[in-house]
JSON list of C-alpha atoms and ligand atoms in Angstrom, two decimals:
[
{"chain": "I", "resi": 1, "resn": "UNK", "atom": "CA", "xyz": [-13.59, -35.19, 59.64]},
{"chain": "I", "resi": 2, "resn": "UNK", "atom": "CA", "xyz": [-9.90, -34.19, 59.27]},
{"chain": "I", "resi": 3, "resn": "UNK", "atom": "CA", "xyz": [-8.26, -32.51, 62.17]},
{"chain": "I", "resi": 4, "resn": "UNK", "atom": "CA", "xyz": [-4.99, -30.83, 62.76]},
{"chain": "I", "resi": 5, "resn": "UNK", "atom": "CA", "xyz": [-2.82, -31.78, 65.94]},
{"chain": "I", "resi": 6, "resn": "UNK", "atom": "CA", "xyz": [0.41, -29.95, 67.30]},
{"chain": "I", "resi": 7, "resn": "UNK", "atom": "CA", "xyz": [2.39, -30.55, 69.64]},
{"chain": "I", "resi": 8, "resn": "UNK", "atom": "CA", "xyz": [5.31, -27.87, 70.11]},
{"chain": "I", "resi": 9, "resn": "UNK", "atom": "CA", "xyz": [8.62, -28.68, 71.94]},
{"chain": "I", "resi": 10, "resn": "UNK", "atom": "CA", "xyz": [11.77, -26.50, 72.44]},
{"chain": "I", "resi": 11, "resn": "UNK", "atom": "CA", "xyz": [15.18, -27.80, 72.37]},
{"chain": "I", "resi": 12, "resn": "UNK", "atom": "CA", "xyz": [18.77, -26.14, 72.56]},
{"chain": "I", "resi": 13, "resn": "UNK", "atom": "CA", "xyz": [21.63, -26.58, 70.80]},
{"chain": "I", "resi": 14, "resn": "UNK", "atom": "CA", "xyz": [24.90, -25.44, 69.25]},
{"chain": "I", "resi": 15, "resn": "UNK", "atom": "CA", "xyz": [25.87, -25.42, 65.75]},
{"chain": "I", "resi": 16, "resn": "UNK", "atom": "CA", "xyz": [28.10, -23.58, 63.45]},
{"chain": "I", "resi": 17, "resn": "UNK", "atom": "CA", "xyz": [28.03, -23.64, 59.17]},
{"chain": "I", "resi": 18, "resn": "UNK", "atom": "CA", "xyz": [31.05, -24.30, 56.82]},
{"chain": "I", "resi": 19, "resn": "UNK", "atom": "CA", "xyz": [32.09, -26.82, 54.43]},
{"chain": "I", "resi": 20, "resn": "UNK", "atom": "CA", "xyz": [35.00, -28.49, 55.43]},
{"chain": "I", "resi": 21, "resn": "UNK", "atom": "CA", "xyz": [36.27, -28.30, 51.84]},
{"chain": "I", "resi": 22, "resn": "UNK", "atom": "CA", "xyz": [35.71, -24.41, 51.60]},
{"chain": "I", "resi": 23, "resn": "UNK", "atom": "CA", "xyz": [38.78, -22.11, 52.98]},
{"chain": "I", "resi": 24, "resn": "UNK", "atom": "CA", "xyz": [37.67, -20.05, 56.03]},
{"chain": "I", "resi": 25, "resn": "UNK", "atom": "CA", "xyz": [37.47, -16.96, 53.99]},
{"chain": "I", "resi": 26, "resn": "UNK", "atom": "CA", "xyz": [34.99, -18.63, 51.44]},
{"chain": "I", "resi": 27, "resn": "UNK", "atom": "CA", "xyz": [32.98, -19.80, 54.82]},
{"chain": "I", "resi": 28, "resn": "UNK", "atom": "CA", "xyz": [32.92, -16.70, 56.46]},
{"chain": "I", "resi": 29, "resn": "UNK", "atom": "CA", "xyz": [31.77, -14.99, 52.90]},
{"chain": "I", "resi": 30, "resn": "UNK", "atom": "CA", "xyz": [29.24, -17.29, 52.73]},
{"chain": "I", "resi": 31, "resn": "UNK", "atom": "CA", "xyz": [27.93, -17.74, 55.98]},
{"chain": "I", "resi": 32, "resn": "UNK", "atom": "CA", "xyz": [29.04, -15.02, 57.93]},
{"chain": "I", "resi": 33, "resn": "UNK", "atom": "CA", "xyz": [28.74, -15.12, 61.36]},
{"chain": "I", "resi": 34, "resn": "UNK", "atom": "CA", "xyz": [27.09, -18.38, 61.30]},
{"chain": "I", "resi": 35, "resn": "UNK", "atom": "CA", "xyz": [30.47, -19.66, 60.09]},
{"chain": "I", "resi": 36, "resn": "UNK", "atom": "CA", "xyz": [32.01, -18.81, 64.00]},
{"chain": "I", "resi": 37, "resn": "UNK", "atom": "CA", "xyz": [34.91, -20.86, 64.29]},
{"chain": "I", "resi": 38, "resn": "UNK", "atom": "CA", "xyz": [33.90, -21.60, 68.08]},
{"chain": "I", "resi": 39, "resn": "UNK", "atom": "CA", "xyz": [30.12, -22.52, 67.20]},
{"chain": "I", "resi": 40, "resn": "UNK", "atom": "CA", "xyz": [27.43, -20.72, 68.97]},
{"chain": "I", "resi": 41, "resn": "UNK", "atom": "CA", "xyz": [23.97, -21.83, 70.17]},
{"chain": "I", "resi": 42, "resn": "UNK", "atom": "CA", "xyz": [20.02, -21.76, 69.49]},
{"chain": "I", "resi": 43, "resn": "UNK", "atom": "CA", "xyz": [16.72, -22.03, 71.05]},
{"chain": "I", "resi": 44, "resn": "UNK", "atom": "CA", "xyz": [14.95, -23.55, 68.35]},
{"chain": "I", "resi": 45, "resn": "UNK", "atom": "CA", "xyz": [11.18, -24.26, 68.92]},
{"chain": "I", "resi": 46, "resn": "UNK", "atom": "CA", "xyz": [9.79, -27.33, 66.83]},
{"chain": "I", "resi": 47, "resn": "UNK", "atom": "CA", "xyz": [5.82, -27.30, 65.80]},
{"chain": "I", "resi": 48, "resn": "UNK", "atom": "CA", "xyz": [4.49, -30.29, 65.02]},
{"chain": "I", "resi": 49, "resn": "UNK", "atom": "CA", "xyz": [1.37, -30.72, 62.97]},
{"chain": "I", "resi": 50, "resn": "UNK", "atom": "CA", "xyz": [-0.76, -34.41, 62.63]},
{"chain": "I", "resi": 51, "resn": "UNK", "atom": "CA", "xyz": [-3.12, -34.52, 60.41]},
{"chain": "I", "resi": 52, "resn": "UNK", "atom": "CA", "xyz": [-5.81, -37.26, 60.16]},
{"chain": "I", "resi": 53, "resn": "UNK", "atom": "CA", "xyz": [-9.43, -38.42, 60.14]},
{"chain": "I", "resi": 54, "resn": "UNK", "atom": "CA", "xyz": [-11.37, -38.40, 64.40]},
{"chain": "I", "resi": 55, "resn": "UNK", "atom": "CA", "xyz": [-11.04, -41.83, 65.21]},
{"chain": "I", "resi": 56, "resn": "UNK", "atom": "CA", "xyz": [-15.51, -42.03, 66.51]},
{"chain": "I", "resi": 57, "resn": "UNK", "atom": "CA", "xyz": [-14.56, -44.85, 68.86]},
{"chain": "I", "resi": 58, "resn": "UNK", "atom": "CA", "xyz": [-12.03, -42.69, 70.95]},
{"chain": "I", "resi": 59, "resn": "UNK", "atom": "CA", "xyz": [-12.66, -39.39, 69.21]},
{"chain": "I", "resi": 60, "resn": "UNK", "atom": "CA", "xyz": [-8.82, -38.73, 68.89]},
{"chain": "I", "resi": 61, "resn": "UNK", "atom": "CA", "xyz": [-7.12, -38.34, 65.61]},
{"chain": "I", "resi": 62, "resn": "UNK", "atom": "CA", "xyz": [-3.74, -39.36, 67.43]},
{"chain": "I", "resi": 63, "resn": "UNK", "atom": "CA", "xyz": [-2.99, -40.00, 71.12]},
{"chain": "I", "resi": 64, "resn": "UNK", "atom": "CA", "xyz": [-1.41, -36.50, 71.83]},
{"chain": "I", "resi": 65, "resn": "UNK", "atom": "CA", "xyz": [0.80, -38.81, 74.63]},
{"chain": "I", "resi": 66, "resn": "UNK", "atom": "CA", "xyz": [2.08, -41.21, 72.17]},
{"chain": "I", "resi": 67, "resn": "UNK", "atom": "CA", "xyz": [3.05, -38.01, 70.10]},
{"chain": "I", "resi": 68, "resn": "UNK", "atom": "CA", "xyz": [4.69, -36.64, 72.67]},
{"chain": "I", "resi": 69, "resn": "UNK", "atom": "CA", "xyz": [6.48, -39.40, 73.48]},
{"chain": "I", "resi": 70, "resn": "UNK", "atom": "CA", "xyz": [7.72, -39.85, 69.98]},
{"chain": "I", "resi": 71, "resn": "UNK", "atom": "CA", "xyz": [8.37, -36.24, 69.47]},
{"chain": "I", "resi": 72, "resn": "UNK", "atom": "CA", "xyz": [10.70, -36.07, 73.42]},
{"chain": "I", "resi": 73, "resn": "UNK", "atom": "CA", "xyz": [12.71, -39.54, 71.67]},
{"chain": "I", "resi": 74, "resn": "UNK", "atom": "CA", "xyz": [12.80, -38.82, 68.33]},
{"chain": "I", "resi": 75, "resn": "UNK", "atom": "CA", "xyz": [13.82, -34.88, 68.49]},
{"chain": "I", "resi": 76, "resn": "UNK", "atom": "CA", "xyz": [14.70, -33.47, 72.10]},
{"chain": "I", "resi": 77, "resn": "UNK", "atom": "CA", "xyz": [16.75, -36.18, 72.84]},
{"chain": "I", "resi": 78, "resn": "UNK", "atom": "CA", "xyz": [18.75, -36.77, 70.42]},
{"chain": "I", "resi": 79, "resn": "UNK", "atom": "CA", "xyz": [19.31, -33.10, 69.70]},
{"chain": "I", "resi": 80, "resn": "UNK", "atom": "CA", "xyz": [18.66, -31.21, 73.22]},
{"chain": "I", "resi": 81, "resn": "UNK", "atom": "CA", "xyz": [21.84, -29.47, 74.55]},
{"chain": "I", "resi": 82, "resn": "UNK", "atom": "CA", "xyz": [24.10, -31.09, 72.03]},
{"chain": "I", "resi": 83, "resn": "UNK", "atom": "CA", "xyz": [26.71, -29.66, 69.34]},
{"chain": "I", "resi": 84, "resn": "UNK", "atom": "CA", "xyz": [24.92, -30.65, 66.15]},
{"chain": "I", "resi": 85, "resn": "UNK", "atom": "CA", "xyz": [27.84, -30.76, 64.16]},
{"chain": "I", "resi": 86, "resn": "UNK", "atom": "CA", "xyz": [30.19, -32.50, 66.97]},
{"chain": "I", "resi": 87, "resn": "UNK", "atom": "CA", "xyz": [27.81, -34.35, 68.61]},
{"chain": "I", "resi": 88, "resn": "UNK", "atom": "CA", "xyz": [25.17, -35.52, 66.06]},
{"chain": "I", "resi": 89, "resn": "UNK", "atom": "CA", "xyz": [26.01, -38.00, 63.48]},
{"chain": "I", "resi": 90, "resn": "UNK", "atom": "CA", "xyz": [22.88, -36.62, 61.17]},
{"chain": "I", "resi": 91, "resn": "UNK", "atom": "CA", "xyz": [25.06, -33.97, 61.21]},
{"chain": "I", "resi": 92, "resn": "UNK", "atom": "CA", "xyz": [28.75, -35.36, 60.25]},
{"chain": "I", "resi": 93, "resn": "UNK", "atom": "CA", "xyz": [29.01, -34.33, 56.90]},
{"chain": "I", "resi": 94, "resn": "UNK", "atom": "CA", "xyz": [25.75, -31.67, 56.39]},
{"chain": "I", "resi": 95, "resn": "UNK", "atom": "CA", "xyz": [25.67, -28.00, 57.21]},
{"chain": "I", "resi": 96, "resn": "UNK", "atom": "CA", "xyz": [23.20, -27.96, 60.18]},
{"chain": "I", "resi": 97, "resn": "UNK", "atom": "CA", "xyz": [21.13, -25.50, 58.61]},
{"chain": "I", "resi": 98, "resn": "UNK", "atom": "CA", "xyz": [17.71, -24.55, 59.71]},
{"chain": "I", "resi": 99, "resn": "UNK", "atom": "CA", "xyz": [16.44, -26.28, 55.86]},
{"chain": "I", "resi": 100, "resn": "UNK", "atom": "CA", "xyz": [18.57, -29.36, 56.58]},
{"chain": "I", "resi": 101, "resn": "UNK", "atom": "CA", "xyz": [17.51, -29.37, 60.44]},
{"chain": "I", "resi": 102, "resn": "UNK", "atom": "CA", "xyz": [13.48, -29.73, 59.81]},
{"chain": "I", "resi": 103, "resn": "UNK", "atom": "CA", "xyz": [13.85, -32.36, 57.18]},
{"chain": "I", "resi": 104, "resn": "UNK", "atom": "CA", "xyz": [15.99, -34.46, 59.17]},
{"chain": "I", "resi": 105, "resn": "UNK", "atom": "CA", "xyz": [13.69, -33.94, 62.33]},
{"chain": "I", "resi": 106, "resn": "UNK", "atom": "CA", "xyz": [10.93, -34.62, 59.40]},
{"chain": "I", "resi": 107, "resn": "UNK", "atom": "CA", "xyz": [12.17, -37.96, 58.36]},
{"chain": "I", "resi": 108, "resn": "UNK", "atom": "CA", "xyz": [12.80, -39.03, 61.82]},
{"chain": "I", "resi": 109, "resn": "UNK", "atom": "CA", "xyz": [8.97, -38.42, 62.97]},
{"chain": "I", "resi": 110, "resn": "UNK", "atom": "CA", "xyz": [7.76, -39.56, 59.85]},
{"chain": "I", "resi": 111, "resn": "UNK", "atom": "CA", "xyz": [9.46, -43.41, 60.33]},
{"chain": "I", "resi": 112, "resn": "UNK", "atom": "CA", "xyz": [7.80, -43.01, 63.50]},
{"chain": "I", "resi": 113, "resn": "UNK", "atom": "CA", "xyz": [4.04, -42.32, 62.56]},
{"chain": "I", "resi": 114, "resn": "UNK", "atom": "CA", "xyz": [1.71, -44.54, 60.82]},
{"chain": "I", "resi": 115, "resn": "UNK", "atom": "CA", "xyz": [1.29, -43.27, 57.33]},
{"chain": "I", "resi": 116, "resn": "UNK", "atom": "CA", "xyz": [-2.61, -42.98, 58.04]},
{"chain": "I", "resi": 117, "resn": "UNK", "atom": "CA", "xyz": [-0.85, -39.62, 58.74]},
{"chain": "I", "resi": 118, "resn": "UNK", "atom": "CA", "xyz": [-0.50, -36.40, 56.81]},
{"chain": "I", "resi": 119, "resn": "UNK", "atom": "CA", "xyz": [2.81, -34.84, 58.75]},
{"chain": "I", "resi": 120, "resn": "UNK", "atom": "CA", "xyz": [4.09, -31.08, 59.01]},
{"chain": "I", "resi": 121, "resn": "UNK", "atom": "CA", "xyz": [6.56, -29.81, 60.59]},
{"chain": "I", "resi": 122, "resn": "UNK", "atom": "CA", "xyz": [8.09, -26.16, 61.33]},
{"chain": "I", "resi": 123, "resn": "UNK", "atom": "CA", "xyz": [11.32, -25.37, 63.01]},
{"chain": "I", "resi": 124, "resn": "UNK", "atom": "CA", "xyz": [12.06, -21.81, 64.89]},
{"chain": "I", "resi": 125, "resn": "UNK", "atom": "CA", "xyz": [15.50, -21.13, 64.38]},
{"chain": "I", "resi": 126, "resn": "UNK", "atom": "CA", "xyz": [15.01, -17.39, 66.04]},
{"chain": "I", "resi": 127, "resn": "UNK", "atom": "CA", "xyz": [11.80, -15.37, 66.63]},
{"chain": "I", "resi": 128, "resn": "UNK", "atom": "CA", "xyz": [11.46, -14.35, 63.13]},
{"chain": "I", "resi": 129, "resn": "UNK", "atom": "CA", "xyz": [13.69, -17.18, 61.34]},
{"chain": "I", "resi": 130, "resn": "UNK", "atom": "CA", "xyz": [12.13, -20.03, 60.05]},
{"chain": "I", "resi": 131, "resn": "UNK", "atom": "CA", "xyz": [11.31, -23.06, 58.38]},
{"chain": "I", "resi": 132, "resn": "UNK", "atom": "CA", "xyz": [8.23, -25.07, 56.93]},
{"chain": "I", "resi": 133, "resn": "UNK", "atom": "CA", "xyz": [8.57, -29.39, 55.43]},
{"chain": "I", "resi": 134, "resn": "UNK", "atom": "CA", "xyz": [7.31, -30.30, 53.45]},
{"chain": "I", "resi": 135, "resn": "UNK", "atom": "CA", "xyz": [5.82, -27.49, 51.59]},
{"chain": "P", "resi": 1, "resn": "LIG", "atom": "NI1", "xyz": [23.05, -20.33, 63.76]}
]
């Protein structure tokens, strides 16, 4: 019996899109407002989904504690009240966008989980914005 598990955690930060090797008119044509030169912040909201088989001797498919725990390290504090493009070396030299955001938190929790399980992850960028990984 296969069982989905989520845990959901929220996390702020600042971030602001351009390519260093763009002009500032080409980055503000491109990404508009998001291209601010003085950043400009988020409350993102990160669902996690776990997928696996009901272990029958503890009747958990993963410890939701030792998810949590690995979701608080792996995601809110590295990224939590940071400037992702300052602050974050995942960051350094790729557009913080809400696509590259969820597969970077993807690949992080994924190093972090037995392979046993099937991993999903969706990032809130706003209310209505988001993003799904893998597909
Ligand atoms: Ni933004």
């Amino acid at each position: 019996m296969r069982v989905a598990v989520y845990r959901k955690i929220t996390f702020n930060a600042a971030h602001k899109l351009y390519r260093k090797d763009w002009s500032d008119e080409k980055n503000k044509e491109v990404f508009g407002l998001c291209a601010n030169e003085n950043f400009h912040g988020h409350n993102y909201r990160l669902d996690v989904r776990v997928v696996g088989e009901i272990n029958p001797e503890t009747g958990y498919v993963i410890d939701l504690n030792e998810l949590k725990t690995v979701v608080q390290q792996e995601v809110h504090d590295r990224f939590d009240h940071r400037n992702l493009n300052l602050d974050c070396p995942e960051f350094k030299d790729l557009n913080p966008t809400g696509e590259n955001i969820i597969v970077i938190i993807y690949n992080l929790l994924r190093a972090k989980l037995d392979s046993k399980y099937d991993l999903q992850v969706r990032l809130y960028e706003t209310e209505r914005n988001y993003f799904e990984y893998p597909v």
